[in-house]
PDB file of C-alpha atoms in Angstrom:
ATOM      1  CA  MET A   1       0.000   0.000   0.000  1.00 59.00           C
ATOM      2  CA  THR A   2       1.465   3.294  -1.108  1.00 56.00           C
ATOM      3  CA  GLY A   3       0.019   6.773  -0.776  1.00 56.00           C
ATOM      4  CA  ARG A   4      -3.243   6.975  -2.774  1.00 55.00           C
ATOM      5  CA  ASP A   5      -2.955   3.257  -3.671  1.00 53.00           C
ATOM      6  CA  PRO A   6      -5.641   1.055  -2.028  1.00 47.00           C
ATOM      7  CA  ARG A   7      -3.880  -2.221  -2.821  1.00 45.00           C
ATOM      8  CA  PRO A   8      -2.393  -3.874   0.295  1.00 48.00           C
ATOM      9  CA  LEU A   9       1.254  -4.883   0.109  1.00 52.00           C
ATOM     10  CA  ARG A  10       3.373  -7.102   2.323  1.00 63.00           C
ATOM     11  CA  ARG A  11       3.756  -5.753   5.844  1.00 67.00           C
ATOM     12  CA  PRO A  12       7.007  -3.743   6.132  1.00 66.00           C
ATOM     13  CA  LYS A  13       9.610  -5.643   8.156  1.00 75.00           C
ATOM     14  CA  GLY A  14      10.438  -2.827  10.541  1.00 86.00           C
ATOM     15  CA  LEU A  15       6.854  -1.728  11.174  1.00 94.00           C
ATOM     16  CA  GLN A  16       5.316  -3.322  14.252  1.00 95.00           C
ATOM     17  CA  ALA A  17       2.351  -1.009  14.916  1.00 97.00           C
ATOM     18  CA  VAL A  18       0.762   2.305  14.020  1.00 97.00           C
ATOM     19  CA  LEU A  19      -0.556   4.604  16.755  1.00 98.00           C
ATOM     20  CA  PHE A  20      -3.257   7.066  15.709  1.00 98.00           C
ATOM     21  CA  ASP A  21      -4.320  10.293  17.336  1.00 97.00           C
ATOM     22  CA  MET A  22      -8.070  10.920  17.001  1.00 96.00           C
ATOM     23  CA  ASP A  23      -9.202  14.560  17.006  1.00 93.00           C
ATOM     24  CA  GLY A  24      -8.055  16.365  13.888  1.00 92.00           C
ATOM     25  CA  LEU A  25      -6.086  13.371  12.623  1.00 96.00           C
ATOM     26  CA  LEU A  26      -8.709  10.693  11.956  1.00 97.00           C
ATOM     27  CA  VAL A  27     -11.836  12.818  12.300  1.00 96.00           C
ATOM     28  CA  ASP A  28     -12.553  16.476  11.710  1.00 91.00           C
ATOM     29  CA  SER A  29     -13.754  17.112  15.256  1.00 90.00           C
ATOM     30  CA  GLU A  30     -12.113  20.467  15.901  1.00 86.00           C
ATOM     31  CA  PRO A  31     -15.154  22.487  14.681  1.00 90.00           C
ATOM     32  CA  LEU A  32     -17.313  20.687  17.254  1.00 94.00           C
ATOM     33  CA  TRP A  33     -14.735  21.276  19.972  1.00 91.00           C
ATOM     34  CA  PHE A  34     -14.822  24.970  19.126  1.00 91.00           C
ATOM     35  CA  VAL A  35     -18.609  25.017  19.530  1.00 94.00           C
ATOM     36  CA  VAL A  36     -18.456  23.274  22.919  1.00 95.00           C
ATOM     37  CA  GLU A  37     -15.518  25.312  24.228  1.00 94.00           C
ATOM     38  CA  ARG A  38     -17.242  28.528  23.197  1.00 94.00           C
ATOM     39  CA  GLU A  39     -20.475  27.429  24.901  1.00 95.00           C
ATOM     40  CA  VAL A  40     -18.614  26.669  28.131  1.00 95.00           C
ATOM     41  CA  ALA A  41     -16.666  29.931  27.913  1.00 94.00           C
ATOM     42  CA  GLU A  42     -19.924  31.860  27.528  1.00 93.00           C
ATOM     43  CA  ARG A  43     -21.340  29.989  30.490  1.00 93.00           C
ATOM     44  CA  LEU A  44     -18.307  31.110  32.500  1.00 92.00           C
ATOM     45  CA  GLY A  45     -18.506  34.662  31.186  1.00 91.00           C
ATOM     46  CA  ALA A  46     -15.107  34.345  29.506  1.00 90.00           C
ATOM     47  CA  PRO A  47     -14.088  35.738  26.086  1.00 90.00           C
ATOM     48  CA  TRP A  48     -13.306  33.141  23.422  1.00 92.00           C
ATOM     49  CA  GLY A  49     -11.850  33.180  19.919  1.00 90.00           C
ATOM     50  CA  GLU A  50      -9.966  31.194  17.313  1.00 88.00           C
ATOM     51  CA  ALA A  51      -6.626  31.771  19.034  1.00 90.00           C
ATOM     52  CA  ASP A  52      -7.995  30.077  22.159  1.00 92.00           C
ATOM     53  CA  GLN A  53      -9.206  27.116  20.118  1.00 86.00           C
ATOM     54  CA  GLU A  54      -5.816  26.700  18.435  1.00 84.00           C
ATOM     55  CA  ALA A  55      -4.031  26.903  21.783  1.00 86.00           C
ATOM     56  CA  LEU A  56      -5.934  23.843  23.013  1.00 86.00           C
ATOM     57  CA  ILE A  57      -5.665  21.569  19.963  1.00 82.00           C
ATOM     58  CA  GLY A  58      -4.217  18.198  20.968  1.00 72.00           C
ATOM     59  CA  GLY A  59      -4.268  18.996  24.688  1.00 75.00           C
ATOM     60  CA  SER A  60      -5.828  17.068  27.543  1.00 80.00           C
ATOM     61  CA  LEU A  61      -9.187  17.692  29.178  1.00 85.00           C
ATOM     62  CA  GLU A  62      -7.375  18.887  32.304  1.00 87.00           C
ATOM     63  CA  ARG A  63      -5.478  21.478  30.294  1.00 88.00           C
ATOM     64  CA  THR A  64      -8.674  22.681  28.623  1.00 91.00           C
ATOM     65  CA  VAL A  65     -10.436  23.006  31.971  1.00 93.00           C
ATOM     66  CA  SER A  66      -7.505  24.962  33.405  1.00 93.00           C
ATOM     67  CA  TYR A  67      -7.397  27.252  30.393  1.00 93.00           C
ATOM     68  CA  LEU A  68     -11.132  27.975  30.511  1.00 94.00           C
ATOM     69  CA  LEU A  69     -11.078  28.693  34.234  1.00 93.00           C
ATOM     70  CA  ALA A  70      -8.098  30.994  33.760  1.00 92.00           C
ATOM     71  CA  LYS A  71      -9.915  32.889  31.011  1.00 90.00           C
ATOM     72  CA  ALA A  72     -12.898  33.268  33.335  1.00 89.00           C
ATOM     73  CA  GLY A  73     -10.663  34.561  36.112  1.00 82.00           C
ATOM     74  CA  GLY A  74     -10.124  37.965  34.532  1.00 45.00           C
ATOM     75  CA  PRO A  75      -7.771  39.828  32.171  1.00 40.00           C
ATOM     76  CA  ALA A  76      -4.697  38.994  34.264  1.00 34.00           C
ATOM     77  CA  ASN A  77      -5.219  35.304  33.616  1.00 36.00           C
ATOM     78  CA  ALA A  78      -6.544  35.480  30.077  1.00 35.00           C
ATOM     79  CA  GLY A  79      -3.371  34.185  28.469  1.00 39.00           C
ATOM     80  CA  GLY A  80      -3.250  30.695  29.960  1.00 41.00           C
ATOM     81  CA  PRO A  81      -3.974  28.315  32.804  1.00 40.00           C
ATOM     82  CA  ALA A  82      -2.375  30.190  35.710  1.00 36.00           C
ATOM     83  CA  ASN A  83      -4.380  30.364  38.935  1.00 39.00           C
ATOM     84  CA  ALA A  84      -6.915  27.916  37.533  1.00 41.00           C
ATOM     85  CA  GLY A  85      -7.015  25.466  40.402  1.00 44.00           C
ATOM     86  CA  GLY A  86     -10.097  26.843  42.080  1.00 48.00           C
ATOM     87  CA  PRO A  87     -13.619  27.826  41.073  1.00 52.00           C
ATOM     88  CA  ALA A  88     -14.440  30.571  38.646  1.00 54.00           C
ATOM     89  CA  ASN A  89     -17.218  33.083  39.136  1.00 53.00           C
ATOM     90  CA  ALA A  90     -19.356  33.481  36.044  1.00 47.00           C
ATOM     91  CA  GLY A  91     -21.946  36.216  35.866  1.00 49.00           C
ATOM     92  CA  GLY A  92     -25.500  35.017  35.318  1.00 48.00           C
ATOM     93  CA  PRO A  93     -28.900  36.672  35.122  1.00 48.00           C
ATOM     94  CA  ASP A  94     -29.554  36.064  38.821  1.00 47.00           C
ATOM     95  CA  GLY A  95     -26.118  36.966  40.113  1.00 43.00           C
ATOM     96  CA  VAL A  96     -22.847  35.078  40.401  1.00 42.00           C
ATOM     97  CA  VAL A  97     -22.624  31.367  39.579  1.00 48.00           C
ATOM     98  CA  THR A  98     -19.658  29.410  40.925  1.00 66.00           C
ATOM     99  CA  ALA A  99     -18.156  26.722  38.680  1.00 80.00           C
ATOM    100  CA  GLY A 100     -15.400  24.326  39.730  1.00 89.00           C
ATOM    101  CA  ARG A 101     -13.109  22.072  37.755  1.00 92.00           C
ATOM    102  CA  GLU A 102     -15.506  19.113  37.866  1.00 93.00           C
ATOM    103  CA  ASP A 103     -18.358  21.276  36.556  1.00 94.00           C
ATOM    104  CA  VAL A 104     -16.347  22.577  33.614  1.00 95.00           C
ATOM    105  CA  ALA A 105     -15.009  19.107  32.769  1.00 94.00           C
ATOM    106  CA  ARG A 106     -18.516  17.673  32.820  1.00 95.00           C
ATOM    107  CA  TRP A 107     -19.878  20.459  30.604  1.00 96.00           C
ATOM    108  CA  LEU A 108     -17.122  19.836  28.056  1.00 96.00           C
ATOM    109  CA  VAL A 109     -17.448  16.058  27.949  1.00 96.00           C
ATOM    110  CA  GLU A 110     -21.235  15.952  27.922  1.00 96.00           C
ATOM    111  CA  GLY A 111     -21.465  18.714  25.342  1.00 97.00           C
ATOM    112  CA  MET A 112     -18.944  17.136  22.992  1.00 96.00           C
ATOM    113  CA  ALA A 113     -20.404  13.630  23.243  1.00 97.00           C
ATOM    114  CA  ARG A 114     -23.867  15.070  22.566  1.00 96.00           C
ATOM    115  CA  LEU A 115     -22.718  16.963  19.475  1.00 97.00           C
ATOM    116  CA  VAL A 116     -20.772  14.008  18.063  1.00 97.00           C
ATOM    117  CA  LEU A 117     -23.774  11.688  18.386  1.00 97.00           C
ATOM    118  CA  ALA A 118     -26.188  14.285  17.025  1.00 97.00           C
ATOM    119  CA  ARG A 119     -24.153  15.567  14.079  1.00 95.00           C
ATOM    120  CA  GLY A 120     -21.758  12.728  13.282  1.00 94.00           C
ATOM    121  CA  LEU A 121     -18.166  13.259  12.210  1.00 93.00           C
ATOM    122  CA  PRO A 122     -16.489  12.981   8.809  1.00 92.00           C
ATOM    123  CA  LEU A 123     -13.333  10.920   8.484  1.00 96.00           C
ATOM    124  CA  GLN A 124     -10.308  12.850   7.321  1.00 96.00           C
ATOM    125  CA  PRO A 125      -9.130  12.215   3.736  1.00 96.00           C
ATOM    126  CA  GLY A 126      -7.173   8.983   3.467  1.00 97.00           C
ATOM    127  CA  ALA A 127      -8.149   7.654   6.903  1.00 97.00           C
ATOM    128  CA  ALA A 128     -10.409   4.835   5.707  1.00 96.00           C
ATOM    129  CA  ARG A 129      -7.917   3.743   3.026  1.00 95.00           C
ATOM    130  CA  LEU A 130      -4.981   3.697   5.407  1.00 96.00           C
ATOM    131  CA  LEU A 131      -6.811   1.803   8.158  1.00 97.00           C
ATOM    132  CA  ALA A 132      -8.128  -0.749   5.652  1.00 95.00           C
ATOM    133  CA  GLY A 133      -4.650  -1.297   4.236  1.00 94.00           C
ATOM    134  CA  LEU A 134      -3.111  -1.765   7.670  1.00 95.00           C
ATOM    135  CA  ALA A 135      -5.838  -4.230   8.642  1.00 95.00           C
ATOM    136  CA  ALA A 136      -5.330  -6.210   5.430  1.00 93.00           C
ATOM    137  CA  ALA A 137      -1.607  -6.434   6.141  1.00 93.00           C
ATOM    138  CA  ASP A 138      -2.247  -7.430   9.768  1.00 93.00           C
ATOM    139  CA  VAL A 139      -0.465  -4.397  11.201  1.00 95.00           C
ATOM    140  CA  PRO A 140      -1.652  -3.740  14.797  1.00 96.00           C
ATOM    141  CA  CYS A 141      -3.138  -0.306  15.388  1.00 97.00           C
ATOM    142  CA  ALA A 142      -4.032   1.676  18.491  1.00 98.00           C
ATOM    143  CA  LEU A 143      -6.080   4.796  19.063  1.00 98.00           C
ATOM    144  CA  VAL A 144      -4.349   7.210  21.442  1.00 98.00           C
ATOM    145  CA  THR A 145      -6.443  10.241  22.304  1.00 96.00           C
ATOM    146  CA  ALA A 146      -6.443  12.948  24.945  1.00 91.00           C
ATOM    147  CA  SER A 147     -10.235  12.949  24.822  1.00 91.00           C
ATOM    148  CA  SER A 148     -12.339  11.314  27.519  1.00 92.00           C
ATOM    149  CA  ARG A 149     -13.761   7.823  27.135  1.00 95.00           C
ATOM    150  CA  ALA A 150     -17.298   9.153  26.576  1.00 96.00           C
ATOM    151  CA  ILE A 151     -16.143  11.260  23.629  1.00 96.00           C
ATOM    152  CA  MET A 152     -13.926   8.503  22.223  1.00 97.00           C
ATOM    153  CA  ASP A 153     -16.795   6.002  22.405  1.00 97.00           C
ATOM    154  CA  ALA A 154     -19.129   8.465  20.670  1.00 97.00           C
ATOM    155  CA  VAL A 155     -16.606   8.989  17.852  1.00 97.00           C
ATOM    156  CA  LEU A 156     -16.089   5.254  17.390  1.00 97.00           C
ATOM    157  CA  LYS A 157     -19.860   4.726  17.309  1.00 97.00           C
ATOM    158  CA  VAL A 158     -20.640   7.314  14.641  1.00 97.00           C
ATOM    159  CA  THR A 159     -17.634   6.459  12.444  1.00 97.00           C
ATOM    160  CA  GLY A 160     -17.740   2.670  12.806  1.00 96.00           C
ATOM    161  CA  LEU A 161     -14.002   2.609  13.470  1.00 96.00           C
ATOM    162  CA  SER A 162     -12.550  -0.124  15.679  1.00 95.00           C
ATOM    163  CA  PHE A 163      -9.152  -0.561  17.319  1.00 97.00           C
ATOM    164  CA  GLY A 164      -7.643  -3.496  19.182  1.00 93.00           C
ATOM    165  CA  VAL A 165      -6.142  -1.087  21.721  1.00 98.00           C
ATOM    166  CA  THR A 166      -7.424   2.301  22.825  1.00 98.00           C
ATOM    167  CA  VAL A 167      -5.872   4.779  25.248  1.00 98.00           C
ATOM    168  CA  CYS A 168      -7.996   7.751  26.326  1.00 96.00           C
ATOM    169  CA  GLY A 169      -7.669  10.538  28.844  1.00 92.00           C
ATOM    170  CA  GLU A 170      -8.851   8.468  31.810  1.00 94.00           C
ATOM    171  CA  ASP A 171      -6.320   5.718  31.089  1.00 96.00           C
ATOM    172  CA  VAL A 172      -3.237   7.749  31.996  1.00 96.00           C
ATOM    173  CA  ARG A 173      -2.048   9.918  34.859  1.00 94.00           C
ATOM    174  CA  ARG A 174      -0.290  12.367  32.559  1.00 94.00           C
ATOM    175  CA  GLY A 175      -1.671  13.235  29.147  1.00 92.00           C
ATOM    176  CA  LYS A 176       0.049  14.538  26.038  1.00 92.00           C
ATOM    177  CA  PRO A 177       2.623  16.105  25.704  1.00 93.00           C
ATOM    178  CA  ASP A 178       3.831  13.592  28.315  1.00 96.00           C
ATOM    179  CA  PRO A 179       4.931  10.329  26.618  1.00 97.00           C
ATOM    180  CA  GLU A 180       2.802   8.151  28.944  1.00 97.00           C
ATOM    181  CA  PRO A 181      -0.144   7.682  26.504  1.00 97.00           C
ATOM    182  CA  TYR A 182       2.090   6.367  23.717  1.00 98.00           C
ATOM    183  CA  LEU A 183       4.185   4.251  26.055  1.00 98.00           C
ATOM    184  CA  ARG A 184       0.988   2.693  27.408  1.00 98.00           C
ATOM    185  CA  ALA A 185      -0.320   1.950  23.911  1.00 98.00           C
ATOM    186  CA  ALA A 186       2.925   0.258  22.882  1.00 98.00           C
ATOM    187  CA  ALA A 187       2.928  -1.805  26.091  1.00 98.00           C
ATOM    188  CA  LEU A 188      -0.673  -2.912  25.553  1.00 98.00           C
ATOM    189  CA  LEU A 189       0.197  -3.958  21.993  1.00 97.00           C
ATOM    190  CA  GLY A 190       3.272  -5.789  23.266  1.00 97.00           C
ATOM    191  CA  VAL A 191       5.668  -4.037  20.899  1.00 96.00           C
ATOM    192  CA  PRO A 192       8.645  -1.711  21.504  1.00 96.00           C
ATOM    193  CA  PRO A 193       7.936   2.007  21.023  1.00 96.00           C
ATOM    194  CA  SER A 194      10.687   2.215  18.410  1.00 94.00           C
ATOM    195  CA  GLY A 195       8.643  -0.093  16.174  1.00 95.00           C
ATOM    196  CA  CYS A 196       5.512   2.071  16.435  1.00 96.00           C
ATOM    197  CA  VAL A 197       4.884   4.941  14.033  1.00 97.00           C
ATOM    198  CA  VAL A 198       2.807   7.725  15.572  1.00 97.00           C
ATOM    199  CA  LEU A 199       0.467   9.751  13.361  1.00 98.00           C
ATOM    200  CA  GLU A 200      -0.385  13.144  14.854  1.00 97.00           C
ATOM    201  CA  ASP A 201      -1.829  16.469  13.755  1.00 94.00           C
ATOM    202  CA  SER A 202      -0.618  18.780  16.543  1.00 91.00           C
ATOM    203  CA  PRO A 203       2.624  19.925  18.186  1.00 92.00           C
ATOM    204  CA  THR A 204       1.355  18.505  21.490  1.00 92.00           C
ATOM    205  CA  GLY A 205       1.019  15.023  20.048  1.00 93.00           C
ATOM    206  CA  ILE A 206       4.377  15.092  18.298  1.00 94.00           C
ATOM    207  CA  ALA A 207       5.935  16.308  21.543  1.00 94.00           C
ATOM    208  CA  ALA A 208       4.483  13.224  23.279  1.00 95.00           C
ATOM    209  CA  ALA A 209       5.739  10.775  20.646  1.00 95.00           C
ATOM    210  CA  ARG A 210       9.378  11.916  20.684  1.00 93.00           C
ATOM    211  CA  PRO A 211      10.276  11.118  24.332  1.00 95.00           C
ATOM    212  CA  ALA A 212       8.278   7.886  24.077  1.00 96.00           C
ATOM    213  CA  GLY A 213      10.792   6.760  21.452  1.00 95.00           C
ATOM    214  CA  CYS A 214       8.186   6.494  18.697  1.00 96.00           C
ATOM    215  CA  PRO A 215       9.021   7.799  15.224  1.00 95.00           C
ATOM    216  CA  GLY A 216       6.329  10.181  14.030  1.00 95.00           C
ATOM    217  CA  ILE A 217       4.576  11.558  10.996  1.00 97.00           C
ATOM    218  CA  ALA A 218       2.820  14.901  11.271  1.00 97.00           C
ATOM    219  CA  VAL A 219      -0.401  15.592   9.361  1.00 96.00           C
ATOM    220  CA  PRO A 220      -0.811  19.140  10.689  1.00 93.00           C
ATOM    221  CA  SER A 221      -4.137  20.747  11.470  1.00 86.00           C
ATOM    222  CA  VAL A 222      -2.099  23.577  12.993  1.00 83.00           C
ATOM    223  CA  PRO A 223       1.580  24.379  12.322  1.00 85.00           C
ATOM    224  CA  VAL A 224       3.946  21.748  13.744  1.00 90.00           C
ATOM    225  CA  PRO A 225       7.511  22.940  14.471  1.00 87.00           C
ATOM    226  CA  PRO A 226      10.268  21.092  12.588  1.00 85.00           C
ATOM    227  CA  GLY A 227      12.287  18.475  14.398  1.00 82.00           C
ATOM    228  CA  PRO A 228      14.964  15.840  13.793  1.00 80.00           C
ATOM    229  CA  GLY A 229      13.701  13.292  11.307  1.00 77.00           C
ATOM    230  CA  LEU A 230      10.101  14.492  11.468  1.00 88.00           C
ATOM    231  CA  ILE A 231       8.138  13.786   8.310  1.00 94.00           C
ATOM    232  CA  THR A 232       5.284  16.168   7.503  1.00 95.00           C
ATOM    233  CA  VAL A 233       2.605  15.312   4.943  1.00 96.00           C
ATOM    234  CA  LYS A 234      -0.489  17.148   3.760  1.00 95.00           C
ATOM    235  CA  SER A 235      -3.005  14.385   4.497  1.00 96.00           C
ATOM    236  CA  LEU A 236      -3.323  10.703   5.363  1.00 97.00           C
ATOM    237  CA  ASP A 237      -3.713  10.142   1.621  1.00 96.00           C
ATOM    238  CA  ASP A 238       0.056  10.597   1.446  1.00 96.00           C
ATOM    239  CA  VAL A 239       0.824   7.886   4.014  1.00 96.00           C
ATOM    240  CA  GLY A 240       1.618   4.416   2.681  1.00 94.00           C
ATOM    241  CA  PHE A 241       3.748   1.417   3.624  1.00 93.00           C
ATOM    242  CA  ASP A 242       6.782   2.823   1.861  1.00 91.00           C
ATOM    243  CA  LEU A 243       6.683   5.981   3.973  1.00 94.00           C
ATOM    244  CA  LEU A 244       5.899   4.074   7.185  1.00 94.00           C
ATOM    245  CA  GLU A 245       8.886   1.812   6.576  1.00 92.00           C
ATOM    246  CA  ARG A 246      11.196   4.765   5.896  1.00 91.00           C
ATOM    247  CA  VAL A 247      10.139   6.417   9.132  1.00 93.00           C
ATOM    248  CA  VAL A 248      10.365   3.349  11.366  1.00 91.00           C
ATOM    249  CA  THR A 249      13.772   2.297  10.029  1.00 88.00           C
ATOM    250  CA  GLY A 250      15.237   5.785  10.404  1.00 83.00           C
ATOM    251  CA  ASN A 251      15.689   6.357   6.695  1.00 61.00           C
ATOM    252  CA  SER A 252      13.580   9.521   6.624  1.00 51.00           C
ATOM    253  CA  GLU A 253      16.480  11.969   6.876  1.00 46.00           C
ATOM    254  CA  GLY A 254      17.958  11.575   3.438  1.00 37.00           C
ATOM    255  CA  ARG A 255      21.764  11.499   3.756  1.00 30.00           C
ATOM    256  CA  GLY A 256      21.684  11.323   7.538  1.00 29.00           C
ATOM    257  CA  ARG A 257      20.877  14.962   8.175  1.00 29.00           C
ATOM    258  CA  ALA A 258      18.453  15.725  11.008  1.00 32.00           C
ATOM    259  CA  VAL A 259      15.854  17.769   9.227  1.00 36.00           C
ATOM    260  CA  THR A 260      12.110  17.926   8.851  1.00 46.00           C
ATOM    261  CA  GLU A 261      11.007  16.592   5.505  1.00 51.00           C
ATOM    262  CA  GLU A 262       7.809  17.842   3.927  1.00 56.00           C
ATOM    263  CA  LEU A 263       6.133  15.604   1.399  1.00 52.00           C
TER     264      LEU A 263
END
């Protein structure tokens, strides 16, 4: 299987597994996240815009909660998650409403799961072809997402996708950009991280793959900074067995130079 070629080929020798991010990589869920985040921000009385949405792409639920509470805390905290450990006071028609971390997390998860089930989600270009080719070649795959289990289950239900191993936000103590999610996925698959190619769309996800020891391919939904040996492609349509083998065997840097290669 090469990019844009649906025919399965023999499984590459060096490739032991492929680890997929979910939001933005397999499904175009970011527009729904923007709707839910904006709804929660309005509920908290916090300003919200595209820059806030981009700042949270690929991050964990905990990080999103902290960011929202910080935005609700006033202009001094509008730039990030500082001082977000406690409740936020959001103005309402009858006075001040107090919201804590658990409230905000629940609003986000319930709102996103509701929207996914109600509206469905399109697969990103090339996702179905790539997953079918990997399945035909008997290459193990895992879904590794920062989203909660309720959201992950809703996405899997509406898309019909299935993975032998899944790792969601509740399955780890430290989410991306910590390497724990990818290390856990590799352990559950019973393969070394160095034999797993990570497919990610955000800097946060790529930052998690590197210390885990997993070679990565970026399919950016937002700009991903260059890094040693990082391959960047325009869509999953450009990912095939030839590219996966190059990445996992360390042959993605041309004549040995540590550069980011854009295909």
